[in-house]
Short mmCIF file of C-alpha atoms and ligand atoms in Angstrom, two decimals:
data_model
loop_
_atom_site.label_atom_id
_atom_site.label_comp_id
_atom_site.label_asym_id
_atom_site.label_seq_id
_atom_site.Cartn_x
_atom_site.Cartn_y
_atom_site.Cartn_z
CA UNK A 1 -78.88 13.12 19.39
CA UNK A 2 -77.98 16.37 19.68
CA UNK A 3 -75.77 17.67 22.08
CA UNK A 4 -77.00 19.75 25.18
CA UNK A 5 -76.01 23.45 25.78
CA UNK A 6 -74.27 24.08 29.64
CA UNK A 7 -77.55 26.85 29.14
CA UNK A 8 -79.75 23.63 29.49
CA UNK A 9 -78.26 21.98 32.03
CA UNK A 10 -74.94 20.35 29.70
CA UNK A 11 -71.80 20.28 30.37
CA UNK A 12 -69.50 23.70 29.53
CA UNK A 13 -67.74 22.19 26.57
CA UNK A 14 -64.97 23.91 28.51
CA UNK A 15 -63.20 25.17 32.17
CA UNK A 16 -61.98 27.88 31.35
CA UNK A 17 -62.89 31.30 30.27
CA UNK A 18 -62.04 32.15 27.05
CA UNK A 19 -61.88 36.12 25.93
CA UNK A 20 -63.23 37.26 22.63
CA UNK A 21 -59.54 38.22 21.73
CA UNK A 22 -56.20 38.08 23.06
CA UNK A 23 -52.70 39.88 22.07
CA UNK A 24 -49.85 37.77 21.29
CA UNK A 25 -45.94 39.35 22.50
CA UNK A 26 -43.53 36.77 21.59
CA UNK A 27 -39.49 37.47 22.84
CA UNK A 28 -39.16 40.35 19.28
CA UNK A 29 -41.52 42.00 20.60
CA UNK A 30 -40.28 41.80 24.22
CA UNK A 31 -36.39 42.61 23.63
CA UNK A 32 -37.68 46.05 21.21
CA UNK A 33 -39.12 47.18 23.62
CA UNK A 34 -36.36 46.74 26.96
CA UNK A 35 -34.59 47.54 23.18
CA UNK A 36 -35.53 51.21 23.61
CA UNK A 37 -35.19 50.92 27.99
CA UNK A 38 -31.42 50.76 27.55
CA UNK A 39 -31.38 53.25 24.46
CA UNK A 40 -30.45 57.21 24.38
CA UNK A 41 -34.90 58.00 23.39
CA UNK A 42 -38.09 56.50 25.00
CA UNK A 43 -39.68 58.82 22.55
CA UNK A 44 -39.62 60.78 18.44
CA UNK A 45 -36.37 58.14 18.20
CA UNK A 46 -35.33 56.24 15.60
CA UNK A 47 -38.25 54.04 16.21
CA UNK A 48 -40.57 56.35 14.77
CA UNK A 49 -38.88 56.60 11.79
CA UNK A 50 -38.86 53.12 10.68
CA UNK A 51 -41.85 51.47 11.66
CA UNK A 52 -43.44 54.21 9.99
CA UNK A 53 -41.98 53.47 6.69
CA UNK A 54 -42.56 49.07 7.30
CA UNK A 55 -46.18 51.20 7.15
CA UNK A 56 -45.28 52.36 4.39
CA UNK A 57 -44.19 48.55 3.36
CA UNK A 58 -47.83 47.05 4.30
CA UNK A 59 -50.27 49.21 3.72
CA UNK A 60 -48.50 50.64 0.03
CA UNK A 61 -49.07 53.84 1.25
CA UNK A 62 -46.30 56.53 -0.27
CA UNK A 63 -46.57 57.91 3.88
CA UNK A 64 -47.26 57.10 7.42
CA UNK A 65 -47.76 59.52 10.72
CA UNK A 66 -48.16 57.46 13.80
CA UNK A 67 -49.18 58.63 16.40
CA UNK A 68 -50.49 58.07 20.31
CA UNK A 69 -53.99 55.45 18.84
CA UNK A 70 -56.74 55.42 16.20
CA UNK A 71 -59.27 57.47 17.06
CA UNK A 72 -55.81 61.04 17.12
CA UNK A 73 -55.47 59.04 13.63
CA UNK A 74 -59.29 60.11 12.82
CA UNK A 75 -58.55 63.38 14.48
CA UNK A 76 -56.04 64.99 12.87
CA UNK A 77 -56.67 62.87 9.47
CA UNK A 78 -60.32 65.27 9.73
CA UNK A 79 -58.16 68.32 10.47
CA UNK A 80 -55.79 67.48 7.29
CA UNK A 81 -59.59 67.41 5.35
CA UNK A 82 -60.23 70.06 6.37
CA UNK A 83 -63.87 69.73 7.75
CA UNK A 84 -65.43 73.19 10.12
CA UNK A 85 -68.26 73.61 11.42
CA UNK A 86 -70.85 73.56 8.57
CA UNK A 87 -69.94 70.54 6.91
CA UNK A 88 -71.15 67.29 6.49
CA UNK A 89 -69.31 63.51 6.78
CA UNK A 90 -70.61 61.07 5.63
CA UNK A 91 -69.79 56.95 8.02
CA UNK A 92 -71.69 54.27 9.16
CA UNK A 93 -72.64 53.84 12.75
CA UNK A 94 -71.52 49.78 12.54
CA UNK A 95 -68.82 51.24 14.09
CA UNK A 96 -66.40 52.47 17.22
CA UNK A 97 -68.05 56.17 18.62
CA UNK A 98 -64.49 57.89 17.30
CA UNK A 99 -65.02 57.25 12.87
CA UNK A 100 -67.58 59.60 13.51
CA UNK A 101 -66.62 61.54 17.26
CA UNK A 102 -64.12 62.85 14.48
CA UNK A 103 -66.72 64.92 12.52
CA UNK A 104 -67.89 66.10 15.85
CA UNK A 105 -63.59 67.09 17.19
CA UNK A 106 -63.64 70.27 14.20
CA UNK A 107 -67.15 71.21 14.65
CA UNK A 108 -68.34 68.74 12.03
CA UNK A 109 -71.82 67.22 11.60
CA UNK A 110 -72.10 63.48 11.44
CA UNK A 111 -74.57 61.85 8.95
CA UNK A 112 -74.76 58.37 9.41
CA UNK A 113 -75.44 55.95 5.92
CA UNK A 114 -76.59 52.69 6.26
CA UNK A 115 -74.90 48.95 5.34
CA UNK A 116 -75.00 46.46 3.80
CA UNK A 117 -77.01 43.23 5.15
CA UNK A 118 -74.53 40.94 4.21
CA UNK A 119 -71.54 42.22 4.14
CA UNK A 120 -71.98 45.23 6.93
CA UNK A 121 -69.73 47.65 5.83
CA UNK A 122 -71.56 50.92 4.75
CA UNK A 123 -73.93 50.74 1.83
CA UNK A 124 -72.51 53.11 -0.84
CA UNK A 125 -76.19 53.51 -2.43
CA UNK A 126 -76.94 54.76 0.87
CA UNK A 127 -73.57 56.72 0.98
CA UNK A 128 -74.84 58.19 -2.21
CA UNK A 129 -78.34 58.62 -0.61
CA UNK A 130 -77.14 61.07 2.18
CA UNK A 131 -74.54 64.02 -0.04
CA UNK A 132 -75.65 67.30 -0.26
CA UNK A 133 -73.03 70.41 -0.65
CA UNK A 134 -72.41 69.82 2.68
CA UNK A 135 -70.53 67.12 2.52
CA UNK A 136 -66.91 67.34 2.88
CA UNK A 137 -66.17 63.54 3.98
CA UNK A 138 -66.45 59.80 4.14
CA UNK A 139 -65.68 58.00 5.94
CA UNK A 140 -65.55 54.19 6.03
CA UNK A 141 -65.09 51.51 8.55
CA UNK A 142 -63.46 48.06 7.19
CA UNK A 143 -65.79 46.23 9.49
CA UNK A 144 -64.16 43.52 11.62
CA UNK A 145 -62.26 43.37 9.42
CA UNK A 146 -63.29 43.05 5.66
CA UNK A 147 -62.57 46.17 2.94
CA UNK A 148 -65.47 48.47 2.18
CA UNK A 149 -66.53 48.10 -1.27
CA UNK A 150 -63.86 50.40 -2.60
CA UNK A 151 -64.72 50.73 -6.71
CA UNK A 152 -68.00 52.00 -5.20
CA UNK A 153 -67.09 55.05 -2.65
CA UNK A 154 -64.19 55.69 -5.54
CA UNK A 155 -66.93 55.43 -7.78
CA UNK A 156 -68.86 58.11 -6.06
CA UNK A 157 -66.20 60.39 -4.69
CA UNK A 158 -65.41 61.26 -8.23
CA UNK A 159 -68.60 61.60 -8.78
CA UNK A 160 -69.22 64.45 -5.86
CA UNK A 161 -65.50 65.54 -4.44
CA UNK A 162 -65.69 63.88 -1.36
CA UNK A 163 -62.01 63.15 1.04
CA UNK A 164 -61.95 59.91 1.16
CA UNK A 165 -60.45 58.59 4.86
CA UNK A 166 -60.73 55.56 5.02
CA UNK A 167 -61.02 54.48 8.79
CA UNK A 168 -58.49 50.64 8.90
CA UNK A 169 -58.46 50.35 12.88
CA UNK A 170 -59.52 46.80 11.39
CA UNK A 171 -57.92 45.93 7.64
CA UNK A 172 -54.45 45.68 8.76
CA UNK A 173 -53.48 42.62 6.08
CA UNK A 174 -56.65 43.00 4.32
CA UNK A 175 -56.05 44.75 -0.29
CA UNK A 176 -59.07 45.24 -2.28
CA UNK A 177 -58.16 43.35 -5.86
CA UNK A 178 -54.68 43.14 -5.43
CA UNK A 179 -53.91 46.31 -3.40
CA UNK A 180 -53.61 47.09 0.42
CA UNK A 181 -55.84 48.56 2.19
CA UNK A 182 -54.01 51.53 2.85
CA UNK A 183 -52.85 52.88 -0.31
CA UNK A 184 -56.31 53.46 -2.10
CA UNK A 185 -58.71 56.40 -0.46
CA UNK A 186 -56.77 59.60 0.32
CA UNK A 187 -55.63 58.48 4.08
CA UNK A 188 -56.87 55.90 5.78
CA UNK A 189 -56.36 55.48 9.61
CA UNK A 190 -55.10 53.01 11.41
CA UNK A 191 -55.21 51.39 14.93
CA UNK A 192 -52.41 49.88 17.31
CA UNK A 193 -54.33 49.22 20.43
CA UNK A 194 -53.94 45.73 21.93
CA UNK A 195 -57.19 43.62 21.16
CA UNK A 196 -56.35 44.73 17.53
CA UNK A 197 -54.15 42.15 15.03
CA UNK A 198 -50.46 44.58 15.01
CA UNK A 199 -50.67 46.20 19.42
CA UNK A 200 -48.64 48.38 20.46
CA UNK A 201 -50.77 48.22 24.02
CA UNK A 202 -52.03 51.62 22.72
CA UNK A 203 -51.14 53.72 18.95
CA UNK A 204 -52.94 54.32 15.64
CA UNK A 205 -51.33 55.62 12.42
CA UNK A 206 -52.99 57.88 9.59
CA UNK A 207 -50.77 56.24 6.74
CA UNK A 208 -51.30 58.20 2.92
CA UNK A 209 -50.44 59.05 -0.35
CA UNK A 210 -50.76 62.53 -0.83
CA UNK A 211 -47.98 64.58 0.68
CA UNK A 212 -49.74 67.49 1.21
CA UNK A 213 -52.19 65.50 3.52
CA UNK A 214 -49.04 64.56 5.19
CA UNK A 215 -47.03 67.71 5.73
CA UNK A 216 -50.04 68.53 7.60
CA UNK A 217 -50.36 65.75 9.97
CA UNK A 218 -46.89 65.84 10.77
CA UNK A 219 -48.26 69.59 11.99
CA UNK A 220 -51.51 68.56 14.11
CA UNK A 221 -49.90 65.29 15.34
CA UNK A 222 -47.06 67.71 17.40
CA UNK A 223 -49.13 71.34 18.65
CA UNK A 224 -49.38 72.33 15.45
CA UNK A 225 -45.94 72.82 15.74
CA UNK A 226 -42.79 72.97 12.83
CA UNK A 227 -39.37 72.96 12.69
CA UNK A 228 -39.52 72.98 9.40
CA UNK A 229 -38.88 76.92 7.85
CA UNK A 230 -39.70 76.63 4.69
CA UNK A 231 -43.38 76.61 6.58
CA UNK A 232 -42.63 79.37 8.89
CA UNK A 233 -43.56 82.79 9.23
CA UNK A 234 -40.85 84.03 10.49
CA UNK A 235 -37.34 83.61 10.42
CA UNK A 236 -35.62 81.42 13.19
CA UNK A 237 -33.36 83.11 14.51
CA UNK A 238 -31.28 80.33 16.15
CA UNK A 239 -31.12 76.30 15.62
CA UNK A 240 -33.40 76.14 18.29
CA UNK A 241 -36.04 78.17 16.50
CA UNK A 242 -39.27 76.65 15.77
CA UNK A 243 -42.79 78.24 15.63
CA UNK A 244 -46.84 77.19 16.30
CA UNK A 245 -48.62 77.47 13.20
CA UNK A 246 -51.79 75.93 14.42
CA UNK A 247 -53.78 74.62 16.73
CA UNK A 248 -53.46 71.11 17.46
CA UNK A 249 -53.24 68.09 19.89
CA UNK A 250 -49.99 66.10 21.48
CA UNK A 251 -50.85 62.54 19.59
CA UNK A 252 -47.18 61.10 19.62
CA UNK A 253 -47.42 57.66 20.16
CA UNK A 254 -43.64 56.55 22.60
CA UNK A 255 -40.74 54.73 21.08
CA UNK A 256 -42.08 51.91 23.06
CA UNK A 257 -44.49 51.31 21.62
CA UNK A 258 -43.29 52.27 17.66
CA UNK A 259 -40.85 49.55 18.49
CA UNK A 260 -43.73 46.58 19.81
CA UNK A 261 -45.31 48.21 16.27
CA UNK A 262 -42.81 47.57 14.40
CA UNK A 263 -41.88 44.15 16.17
CA UNK A 264 -45.24 43.07 15.56
CA UNK A 265 -45.28 43.51 11.76
CA UNK A 266 -43.00 40.85 11.28
CA UNK A 267 -45.47 38.60 12.27
CA UNK A 268 -48.02 40.14 10.06
CA UNK A 269 -48.14 37.48 7.51
CA UNK A 270 -48.09 34.48 10.08
CA UNK A 271 -50.83 36.41 12.14
CA UNK A 272 -52.86 37.03 8.51
CA UNK A 273 -52.52 33.26 7.80
CA UNK A 274 -53.48 31.43 10.71
CA UNK A 275 -57.16 34.26 11.55
CA UNK A 276 -57.69 33.35 7.52
CA UNK A 277 -56.89 29.24 8.96
CA UNK A 278 -59.03 30.43 11.77
CA UNK A 279 -61.99 31.94 9.65
CA UNK A 280 -61.91 29.15 7.17
CA UNK A 281 -62.78 26.46 9.44
CA UNK A 282 -65.08 28.47 11.57
CA UNK A 283 -67.39 29.22 7.91
CA UNK A 284 -67.50 26.17 7.46
CA UNK A 285 -68.12 24.66 10.26
CA UNK A 286 -70.93 27.00 10.68
CA UNK A 287 -72.08 26.93 7.65
CA UNK A 288 -75.24 24.63 7.33
CA UNK A 289 -76.31 25.50 10.99
CA UNK A 290 -79.88 26.39 11.73
CA UNK A 291 -80.39 29.97 12.84
CA UNK A 292 -77.04 31.79 11.68
CA UNK A 293 -75.77 33.40 9.37
CA UNK A 294 -71.95 34.32 8.19
CA UNK A 295 -70.52 37.65 7.73
CA UNK A 296 -70.40 38.21 3.51
CA UNK A 297 -67.22 38.03 1.50
CA UNK A 298 -67.08 42.00 -0.10
CA UNK A 299 -65.94 41.02 -3.30
CA UNK A 300 -62.97 41.61 -4.34
CA UNK A 301 -61.19 41.09 -0.48
CA UNK A 302 -58.77 39.00 0.52
CA UNK A 303 -59.91 39.77 4.28
CA UNK A 304 -57.81 39.03 6.97
CA UNK A 305 -61.03 39.05 9.38
CA UNK A 306 -59.88 40.66 13.90
CA UNK A 307 -63.31 39.49 13.87
CA UNK A 308 -65.70 37.34 13.43
CA UNK A 309 -69.62 38.19 13.29
CA UNK A 310 -72.14 35.67 13.78
CA UNK A 311 -76.17 37.25 13.38
CA UNK A 312 -79.74 34.78 14.63
CA UNK A 313 -82.59 34.02 12.35
CA UNK A 314 -85.12 34.18 14.35
CA UNK A 315 -87.13 32.91 11.74
CA UNK A 316 -84.72 29.71 12.51
CA UNK A 317 -83.63 29.77 16.02
CA UNK A 318 -86.17 29.96 19.66
CA UNK A 319 -83.43 31.96 21.08
CA UNK A 320 -82.17 35.99 21.03
CA UNK A 321 -78.52 36.95 21.16
CA UNK A 322 -78.52 38.05 24.44
CA UNK A 323 -79.58 33.78 24.73
CA UNK A 324 -76.81 33.22 22.90
CA UNK A 325 -75.14 34.98 24.43
CA UNK A 326 -74.79 34.32 27.77
CA UNK A 327 -75.62 30.63 26.45
CA UNK A 328 -71.88 30.84 24.86
CA UNK A 329 -70.60 32.46 28.47
CA UNK A 330 -71.94 29.14 30.01
CA UNK A 331 -70.04 27.03 28.33
CA UNK A 332 -66.68 29.45 29.18
CA UNK A 333 -66.88 31.03 26.05
CA UNK A 334 -67.06 34.93 26.65
CA UNK A 335 -67.92 36.29 23.64
CA UNK A 336 -69.12 40.85 22.71
CA UNK A 337 -69.94 42.88 20.63
CA UNK A 338 -69.87 44.74 17.27
CA UNK A 339 -70.68 47.78 17.09
CA UNK A 340 -74.41 49.17 18.89
CA UNK A 341 -75.53 52.13 16.35
CA UNK A 342 -73.18 54.91 16.79
CA UNK A 343 -76.71 57.85 17.37
CA UNK A 344 -78.31 55.49 19.54
CA UNK A 345 -76.25 56.55 22.41
CA UNK A 346 -77.26 59.30 24.41
CA UNK A 347 -74.57 61.76 22.88
CA UNK A 348 -76.34 61.48 19.81
CA UNK A 349 -79.35 61.45 21.28
CA UNK A 350 -78.91 64.66 22.55
CA UNK A 351 -78.46 65.57 19.42
CA UNK A 352 -81.23 64.99 17.96
CA UNK A 353 -80.24 61.87 15.95
CA UNK A 354 -82.64 59.75 16.37
CA UNK A 355 -83.70 55.86 16.26
CA UNK A 356 -84.81 54.32 12.59
CA UNK A 357 -82.32 56.05 10.85
CA UNK A 358 -80.50 53.17 9.56
CA UNK A 359 -82.98 49.56 9.82
CA UNK A 360 -80.23 47.76 8.68
CA UNK A 361 -77.99 48.68 10.87
CA UNK A 362 -80.71 48.12 13.78
CA UNK A 363 -80.81 44.89 12.76
CA UNK A 364 -77.33 44.05 12.43
CA UNK A 365 -76.82 45.15 16.47
CA UNK A 366 -80.16 43.19 17.67
CA UNK A 367 -79.30 40.14 15.84
CA UNK A 368 -75.29 39.60 15.66
CA UNK A 369 -72.49 38.90 18.38
CA UNK A 370 -68.59 38.35 18.14
CA UNK A 371 -67.39 35.23 18.31
CA UNK A 372 -63.63 34.90 20.12
CA UNK A 373 -61.41 34.55 17.07
CA UNK A 374 -57.25 35.60 17.84
CA UNK A 375 -54.07 34.59 16.75
CA UNK A 376 -53.23 33.44 19.80
CA UNK A 377 -56.13 30.96 20.05
CA UNK A 378 -55.26 26.78 20.10
CA UNK A 379 -56.23 24.99 18.08
CA UNK A 380 -58.16 23.66 20.63
CA UNK A 381 -59.86 26.72 21.40
CA UNK A 382 -60.75 26.79 18.05
CA UNK A 383 -62.79 24.13 18.06
CA UNK A 384 -63.87 24.60 21.06
CA UNK A 385 -65.47 27.85 20.43
CA UNK A 386 -67.37 25.61 17.68
CA UNK A 387 -68.13 22.91 19.32
CA UNK A 388 -70.43 25.27 21.79
CA UNK A 389 -71.55 26.84 18.67
CA UNK A 390 -71.99 24.35 17.44
CA UNK A 391 -74.44 22.55 19.55
CA UNK A 392 -76.35 25.57 21.25
CA UNK A 393 -77.58 26.93 17.28
CA UNK A 394 -78.04 22.87 16.85
CA UNK A 395 -80.17 22.93 20.12
CA UNK A 396 -81.97 25.97 20.12
CA UNK A 397 -81.99 25.68 15.74
CA UNK A 398 -85.56 25.00 13.79
C1 LIG B 401 -63.41 51.18 13.94
C2 LIG B 401 -62.71 51.52 15.16
N1 LIG B 401 -62.13 52.57 14.12
C3 LIG B 401 -61.75 53.66 15.18
C4 LIG B 401 -61.06 52.68 16.15
C5 LIG B 401 -59.85 54.23 17.61
O1 LIG B 401 -59.31 53.91 18.21
P1 LIG B 401 -58.56 53.76 18.88
O2 LIG B 401 -58.75 53.07 19.62
O3 LIG B 401 -57.33 53.58 18.77
O4 LIG B 401 -58.31 54.83 19.81
C6 LIG B 401 -61.61 51.62 16.54
C7 LIG B 401 -61.11 51.05 17.90
O5 LIG B 401 -61.24 50.45 18.74
C8 LIG B 401 -62.28 50.21 15.66
O6 LIG B 401 -62.11 50.51 16.63
#
């Protein structure tokens, strides 16, 4: 007999709420922050350098520039790419708004390419279809942590010569065909927001193999100010001298956050292993359930998932996404939705973007939800999520 979901009058699978994500902070993380509080530097101190070094080790990139958050990372990457008014930047609509907003920050125009209906990542064929002589950059997002189709994007880059920025806000720990994501695109941006695999509360970084981009990123992280005489226009008149040679915001990050991120990075292998095990267990449990589709892996991606997405197939389940979301909430499991197509937002509507631009993305949005999946979940939490999804899909499936 199929167990009744709480939404149909059954007993909830748990009595305490489980949210879709939660950070994991241990004593080593706390001590790392406390040590900075006892030290001489609260910002731009030794942990910036050591954390950047660690990021290079993890991503395989030659250079890393820590900054305030993933949005700042995208902004300085767009500046370093030389984007200006009149340039176009192609990105996906199934992302956080910052992936497109970085074009607007520098006066350029975001152009939305559609997603692959199975991996939910930007579809290289759609990128190709949107390339014009104004295309200056592509921002590809490793959605939910799985790599974009790097070979296909690199082939387009080779042919059309755009700057390839990978929005790797979800991707830390993932590799593509043996290369860590972060060592592949011209620049890869990272986010250390509280829900991400590695957190600093807030925080971000750009990693790159290019010395030229690296120099620019350093400048754009801090007001366009340099202390490097080689970059100055005037001769320094003393050791205090610095010069502003461009206009940029203050996107520095504190040493407190850098120390926390560095400490968290020490746990990346254990975070990755546990997340992979949870995803494998969920995939196995959900594969055969009626009306549910799970995210298809990009070929070549060895993925550390940041999000676990379920998509409903309306032909085989009698409730819609909102009802499924509510049914999970009645089980005390609080889901989320990633993401509303960016061009649906009023800001973009007012710029002239219309619904219907990217049909796969819009279908994805209307049928998908994000269920809890994160390192700090207990085995019982994982089992509860699986039981709740199984109850609901079995009961309403057809
Ligand atoms: C895909 C994507 N890009 C960019 C960002 C921006 O990162 P942050 O929140 O650190 O500014 C996020 C974070 O939510 C994200 O998920």
